[in-house]
Short mmCIF file of C-alpha atoms and ligand atoms in Angstrom, two decimals:
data_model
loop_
_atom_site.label_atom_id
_atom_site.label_comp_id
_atom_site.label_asym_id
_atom_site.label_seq_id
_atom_site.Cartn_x
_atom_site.Cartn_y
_atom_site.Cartn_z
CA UNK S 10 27.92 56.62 -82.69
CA UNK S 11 30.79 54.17 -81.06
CA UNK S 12 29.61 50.43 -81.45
CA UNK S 13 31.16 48.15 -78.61
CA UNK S 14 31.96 44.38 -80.53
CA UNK S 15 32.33 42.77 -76.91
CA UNK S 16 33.88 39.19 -76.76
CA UNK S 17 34.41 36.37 -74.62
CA UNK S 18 36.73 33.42 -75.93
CA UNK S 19 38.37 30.64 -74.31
CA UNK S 20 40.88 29.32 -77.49
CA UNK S 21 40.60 32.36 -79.78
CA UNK S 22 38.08 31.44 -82.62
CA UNK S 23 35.12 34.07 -81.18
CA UNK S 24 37.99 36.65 -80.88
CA UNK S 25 38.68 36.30 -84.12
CA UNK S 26 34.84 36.56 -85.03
CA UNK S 27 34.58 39.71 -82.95
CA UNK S 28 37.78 41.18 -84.66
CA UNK S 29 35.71 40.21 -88.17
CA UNK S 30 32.60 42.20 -87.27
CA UNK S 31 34.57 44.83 -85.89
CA UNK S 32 36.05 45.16 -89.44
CA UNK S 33 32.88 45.13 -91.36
CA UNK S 34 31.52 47.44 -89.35
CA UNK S 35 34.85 50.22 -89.88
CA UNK S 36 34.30 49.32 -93.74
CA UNK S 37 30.57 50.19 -93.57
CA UNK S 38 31.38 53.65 -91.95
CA UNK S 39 30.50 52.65 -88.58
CA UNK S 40 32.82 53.51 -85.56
CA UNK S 41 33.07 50.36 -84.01
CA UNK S 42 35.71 48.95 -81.08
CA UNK S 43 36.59 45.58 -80.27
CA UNK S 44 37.43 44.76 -76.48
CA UNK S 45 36.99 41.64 -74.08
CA UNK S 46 34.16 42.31 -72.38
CA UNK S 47 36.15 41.40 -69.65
CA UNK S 48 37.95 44.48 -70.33
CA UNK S 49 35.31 46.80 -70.30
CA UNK S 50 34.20 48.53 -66.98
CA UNK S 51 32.29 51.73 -68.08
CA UNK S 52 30.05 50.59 -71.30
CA UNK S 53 28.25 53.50 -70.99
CA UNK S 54 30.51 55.72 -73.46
CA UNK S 55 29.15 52.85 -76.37
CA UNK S 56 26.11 53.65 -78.12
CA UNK S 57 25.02 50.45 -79.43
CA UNK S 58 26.30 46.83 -78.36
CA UNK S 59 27.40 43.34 -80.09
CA UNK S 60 27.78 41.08 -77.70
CA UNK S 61 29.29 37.77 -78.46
CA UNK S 62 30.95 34.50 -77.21
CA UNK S 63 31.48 30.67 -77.62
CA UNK S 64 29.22 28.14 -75.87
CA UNK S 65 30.81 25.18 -74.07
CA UNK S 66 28.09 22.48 -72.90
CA UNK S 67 24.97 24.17 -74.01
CA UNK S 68 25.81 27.34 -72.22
CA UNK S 69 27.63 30.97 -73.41
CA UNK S 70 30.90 31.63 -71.53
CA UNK S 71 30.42 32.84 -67.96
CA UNK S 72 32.10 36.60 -68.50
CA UNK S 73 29.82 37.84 -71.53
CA UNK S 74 26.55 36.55 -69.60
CA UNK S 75 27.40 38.29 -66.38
CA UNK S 76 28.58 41.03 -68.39
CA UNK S 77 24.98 41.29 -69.92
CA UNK S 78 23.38 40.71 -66.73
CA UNK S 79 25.37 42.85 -64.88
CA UNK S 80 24.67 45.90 -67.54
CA UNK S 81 21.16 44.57 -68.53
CA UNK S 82 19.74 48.43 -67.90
CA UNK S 83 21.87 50.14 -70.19
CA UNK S 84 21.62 47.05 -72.78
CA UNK S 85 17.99 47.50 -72.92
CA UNK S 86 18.17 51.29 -73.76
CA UNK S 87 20.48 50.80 -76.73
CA UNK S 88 20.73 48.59 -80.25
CA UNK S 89 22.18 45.39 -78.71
CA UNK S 90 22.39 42.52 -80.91
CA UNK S 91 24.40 38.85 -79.39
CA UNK S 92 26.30 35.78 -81.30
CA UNK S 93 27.94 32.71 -80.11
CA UNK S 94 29.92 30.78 -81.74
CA UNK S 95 30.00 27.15 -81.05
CA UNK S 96 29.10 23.83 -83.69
CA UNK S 97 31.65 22.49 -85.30
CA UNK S 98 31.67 20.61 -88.98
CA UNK S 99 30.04 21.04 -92.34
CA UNK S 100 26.91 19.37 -91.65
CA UNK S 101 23.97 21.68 -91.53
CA UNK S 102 22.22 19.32 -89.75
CA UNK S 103 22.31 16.60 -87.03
CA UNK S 104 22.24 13.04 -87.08
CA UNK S 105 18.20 13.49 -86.53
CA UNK S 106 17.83 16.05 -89.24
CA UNK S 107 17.68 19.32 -86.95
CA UNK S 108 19.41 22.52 -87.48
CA UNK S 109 22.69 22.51 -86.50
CA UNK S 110 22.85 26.28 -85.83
CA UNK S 111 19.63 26.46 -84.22
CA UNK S 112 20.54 23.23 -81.99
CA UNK S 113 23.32 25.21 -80.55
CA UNK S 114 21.59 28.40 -79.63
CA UNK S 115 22.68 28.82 -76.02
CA UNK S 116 20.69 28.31 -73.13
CA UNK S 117 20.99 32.13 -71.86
CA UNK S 118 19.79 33.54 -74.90
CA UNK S 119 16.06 33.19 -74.65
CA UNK S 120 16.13 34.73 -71.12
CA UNK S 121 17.97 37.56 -72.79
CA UNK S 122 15.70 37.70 -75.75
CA UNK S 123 12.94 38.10 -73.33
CA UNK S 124 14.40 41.01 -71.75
CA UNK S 125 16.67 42.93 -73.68
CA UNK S 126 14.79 42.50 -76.98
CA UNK S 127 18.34 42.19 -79.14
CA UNK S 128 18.05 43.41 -82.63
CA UNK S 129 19.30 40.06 -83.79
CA UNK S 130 20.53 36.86 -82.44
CA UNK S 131 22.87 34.53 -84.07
CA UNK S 132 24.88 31.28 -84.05
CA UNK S 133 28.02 31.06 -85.76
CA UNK S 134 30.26 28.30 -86.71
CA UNK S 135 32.92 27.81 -84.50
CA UNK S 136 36.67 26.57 -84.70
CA UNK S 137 38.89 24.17 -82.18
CA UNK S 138 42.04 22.87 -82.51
CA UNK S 139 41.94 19.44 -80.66
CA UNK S 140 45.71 19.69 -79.71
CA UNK S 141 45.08 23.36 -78.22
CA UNK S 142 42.54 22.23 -76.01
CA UNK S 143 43.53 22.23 -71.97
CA UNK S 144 42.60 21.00 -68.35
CA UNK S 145 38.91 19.43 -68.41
CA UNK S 146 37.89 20.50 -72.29
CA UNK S 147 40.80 18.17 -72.86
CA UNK S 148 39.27 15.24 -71.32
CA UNK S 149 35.70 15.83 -72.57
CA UNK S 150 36.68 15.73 -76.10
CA UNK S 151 38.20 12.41 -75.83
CA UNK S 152 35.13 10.73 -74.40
CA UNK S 153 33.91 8.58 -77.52
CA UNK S 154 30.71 10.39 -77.33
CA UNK S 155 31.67 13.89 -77.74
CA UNK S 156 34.51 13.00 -80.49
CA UNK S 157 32.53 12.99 -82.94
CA UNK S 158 30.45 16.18 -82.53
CA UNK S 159 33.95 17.99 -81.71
CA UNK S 160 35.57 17.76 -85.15
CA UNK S 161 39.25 19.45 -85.46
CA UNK S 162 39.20 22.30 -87.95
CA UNK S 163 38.65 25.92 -88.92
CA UNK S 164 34.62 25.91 -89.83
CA UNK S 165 33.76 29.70 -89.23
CA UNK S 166 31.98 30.85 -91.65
CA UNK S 167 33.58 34.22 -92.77
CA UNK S 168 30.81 35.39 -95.53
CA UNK S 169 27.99 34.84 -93.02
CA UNK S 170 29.80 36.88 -90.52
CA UNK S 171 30.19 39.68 -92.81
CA UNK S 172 26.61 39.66 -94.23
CA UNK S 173 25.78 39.96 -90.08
CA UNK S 174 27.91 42.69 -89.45
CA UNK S 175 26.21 44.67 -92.63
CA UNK S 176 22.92 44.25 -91.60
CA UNK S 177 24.60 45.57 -87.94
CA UNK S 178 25.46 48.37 -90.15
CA UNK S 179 22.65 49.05 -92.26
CA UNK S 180 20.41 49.35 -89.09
CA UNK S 181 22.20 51.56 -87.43
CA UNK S 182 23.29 53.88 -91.08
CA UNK S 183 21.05 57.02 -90.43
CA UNK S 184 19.55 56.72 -93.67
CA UNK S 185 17.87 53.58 -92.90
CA UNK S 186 15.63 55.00 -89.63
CA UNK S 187 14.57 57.75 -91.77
CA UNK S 188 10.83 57.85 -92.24
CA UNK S 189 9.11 59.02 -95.12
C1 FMN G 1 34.60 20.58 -74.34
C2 FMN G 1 33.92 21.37 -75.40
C3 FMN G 1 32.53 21.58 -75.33
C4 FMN G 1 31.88 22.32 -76.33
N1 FMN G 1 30.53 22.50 -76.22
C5 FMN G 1 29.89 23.20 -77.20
C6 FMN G 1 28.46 23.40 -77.12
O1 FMN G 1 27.79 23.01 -76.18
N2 FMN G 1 27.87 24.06 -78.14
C7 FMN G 1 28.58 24.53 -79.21
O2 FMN G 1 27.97 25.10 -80.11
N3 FMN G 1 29.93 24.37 -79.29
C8 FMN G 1 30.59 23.72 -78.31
N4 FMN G 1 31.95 23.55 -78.38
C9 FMN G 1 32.68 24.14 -79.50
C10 FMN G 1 33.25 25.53 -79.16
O3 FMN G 1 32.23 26.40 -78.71
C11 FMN G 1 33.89 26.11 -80.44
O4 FMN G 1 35.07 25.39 -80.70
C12 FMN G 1 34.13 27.60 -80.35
O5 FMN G 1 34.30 28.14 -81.64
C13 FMN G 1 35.34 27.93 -79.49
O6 FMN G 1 35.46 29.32 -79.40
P1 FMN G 1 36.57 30.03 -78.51
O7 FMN G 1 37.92 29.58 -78.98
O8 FMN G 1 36.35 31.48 -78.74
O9 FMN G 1 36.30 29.66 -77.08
C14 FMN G 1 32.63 22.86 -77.40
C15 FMN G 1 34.02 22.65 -77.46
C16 FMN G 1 34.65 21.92 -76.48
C17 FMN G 1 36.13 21.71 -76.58
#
């Protein structure tokens, strides 16, 4: 069993989410591989699928959501389970008292919830570094009203990444599909 941890980032904070799951997974006994999904052109060799990426302006990066569309058969056959990573801060909620994680599910994920059936969904904490930032991101996080929902910092969230990637592993662990 060969778990794909497929990734889409723009600045490097859902890289180094993927490369965090990946890890868990390896410590938990499962054979897992990390790869852009950009990278990958024959997914058929995996045998189960985490699919992640960040989401800019409501919406998950463009090469993870045409590489689930574009593989949507296979992804349907096999565990799948997707992340994005995305707000930014400590809050846990917003200025109106909603969930900050839930508030930044993106867009593309109840379409795929409706026909992949994942095994899990999940929004993740994100990171940015406002000096990093390039071309139009650059110009959108100076406008006064997305400064202050784009703070500067580190905010992923390392232990709830791990206790993802073990339930990741505990489902797939053949112990845990045997019935009694
Ligand atoms: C211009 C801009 C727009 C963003 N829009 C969103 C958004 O709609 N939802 C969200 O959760 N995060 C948003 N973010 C935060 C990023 O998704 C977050 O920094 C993420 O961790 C970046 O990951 P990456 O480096 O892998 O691309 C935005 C960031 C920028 C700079």
């Amino acid at each position: 069993m060969t778990v794909l941890v497929g990734y889409s980032s723009k600045y490097g904070a859902t890289e180094g989410i993927a490369e965090r799951i990946a890890a868990a997974l390896q410590s938990a006994g499962v054979d897992a591989e990390v790869h852009p999904v950009r990278d990958v052109h024959d997914p058929s060799r995996f045998d189960a699928f985490v699919i992640g990426a960040s989401a800019y302006m409501g919406s998950w990066r463009k090469d993870a959501t045409r590489f689930v569309q574009h593989h949507r058969d296979l992804l349907a056959q096999r565990p799948l389970w997707l992340f994005s990573s995305g707000p930014l801060g400590t809050e846990k909620t917003d200025d109106q008292g909603r969930d900050m994680l839930t508030q930044a599910v993106p867009k593309q994920f109840a379409e795929f919830t409706d026909s992949l059936t994942p095994r899990g969904t999940q929004v993740f904490y994100g990171a940015m570094n406002i000096a990093g930032l390039r071309g139009r991101d650059r110009l959108v996080s100076k406008m006064p009203a997305v400064e202050k929902i784009l703070p500067d910092g580190d905010f992923r969230d390392w232990s709830a990444i791990d206790a993802w990637a073990n339930t990741i592993a505990q489902d797939l662990s053949p112990s845990s599909r045997t019935v009694s």
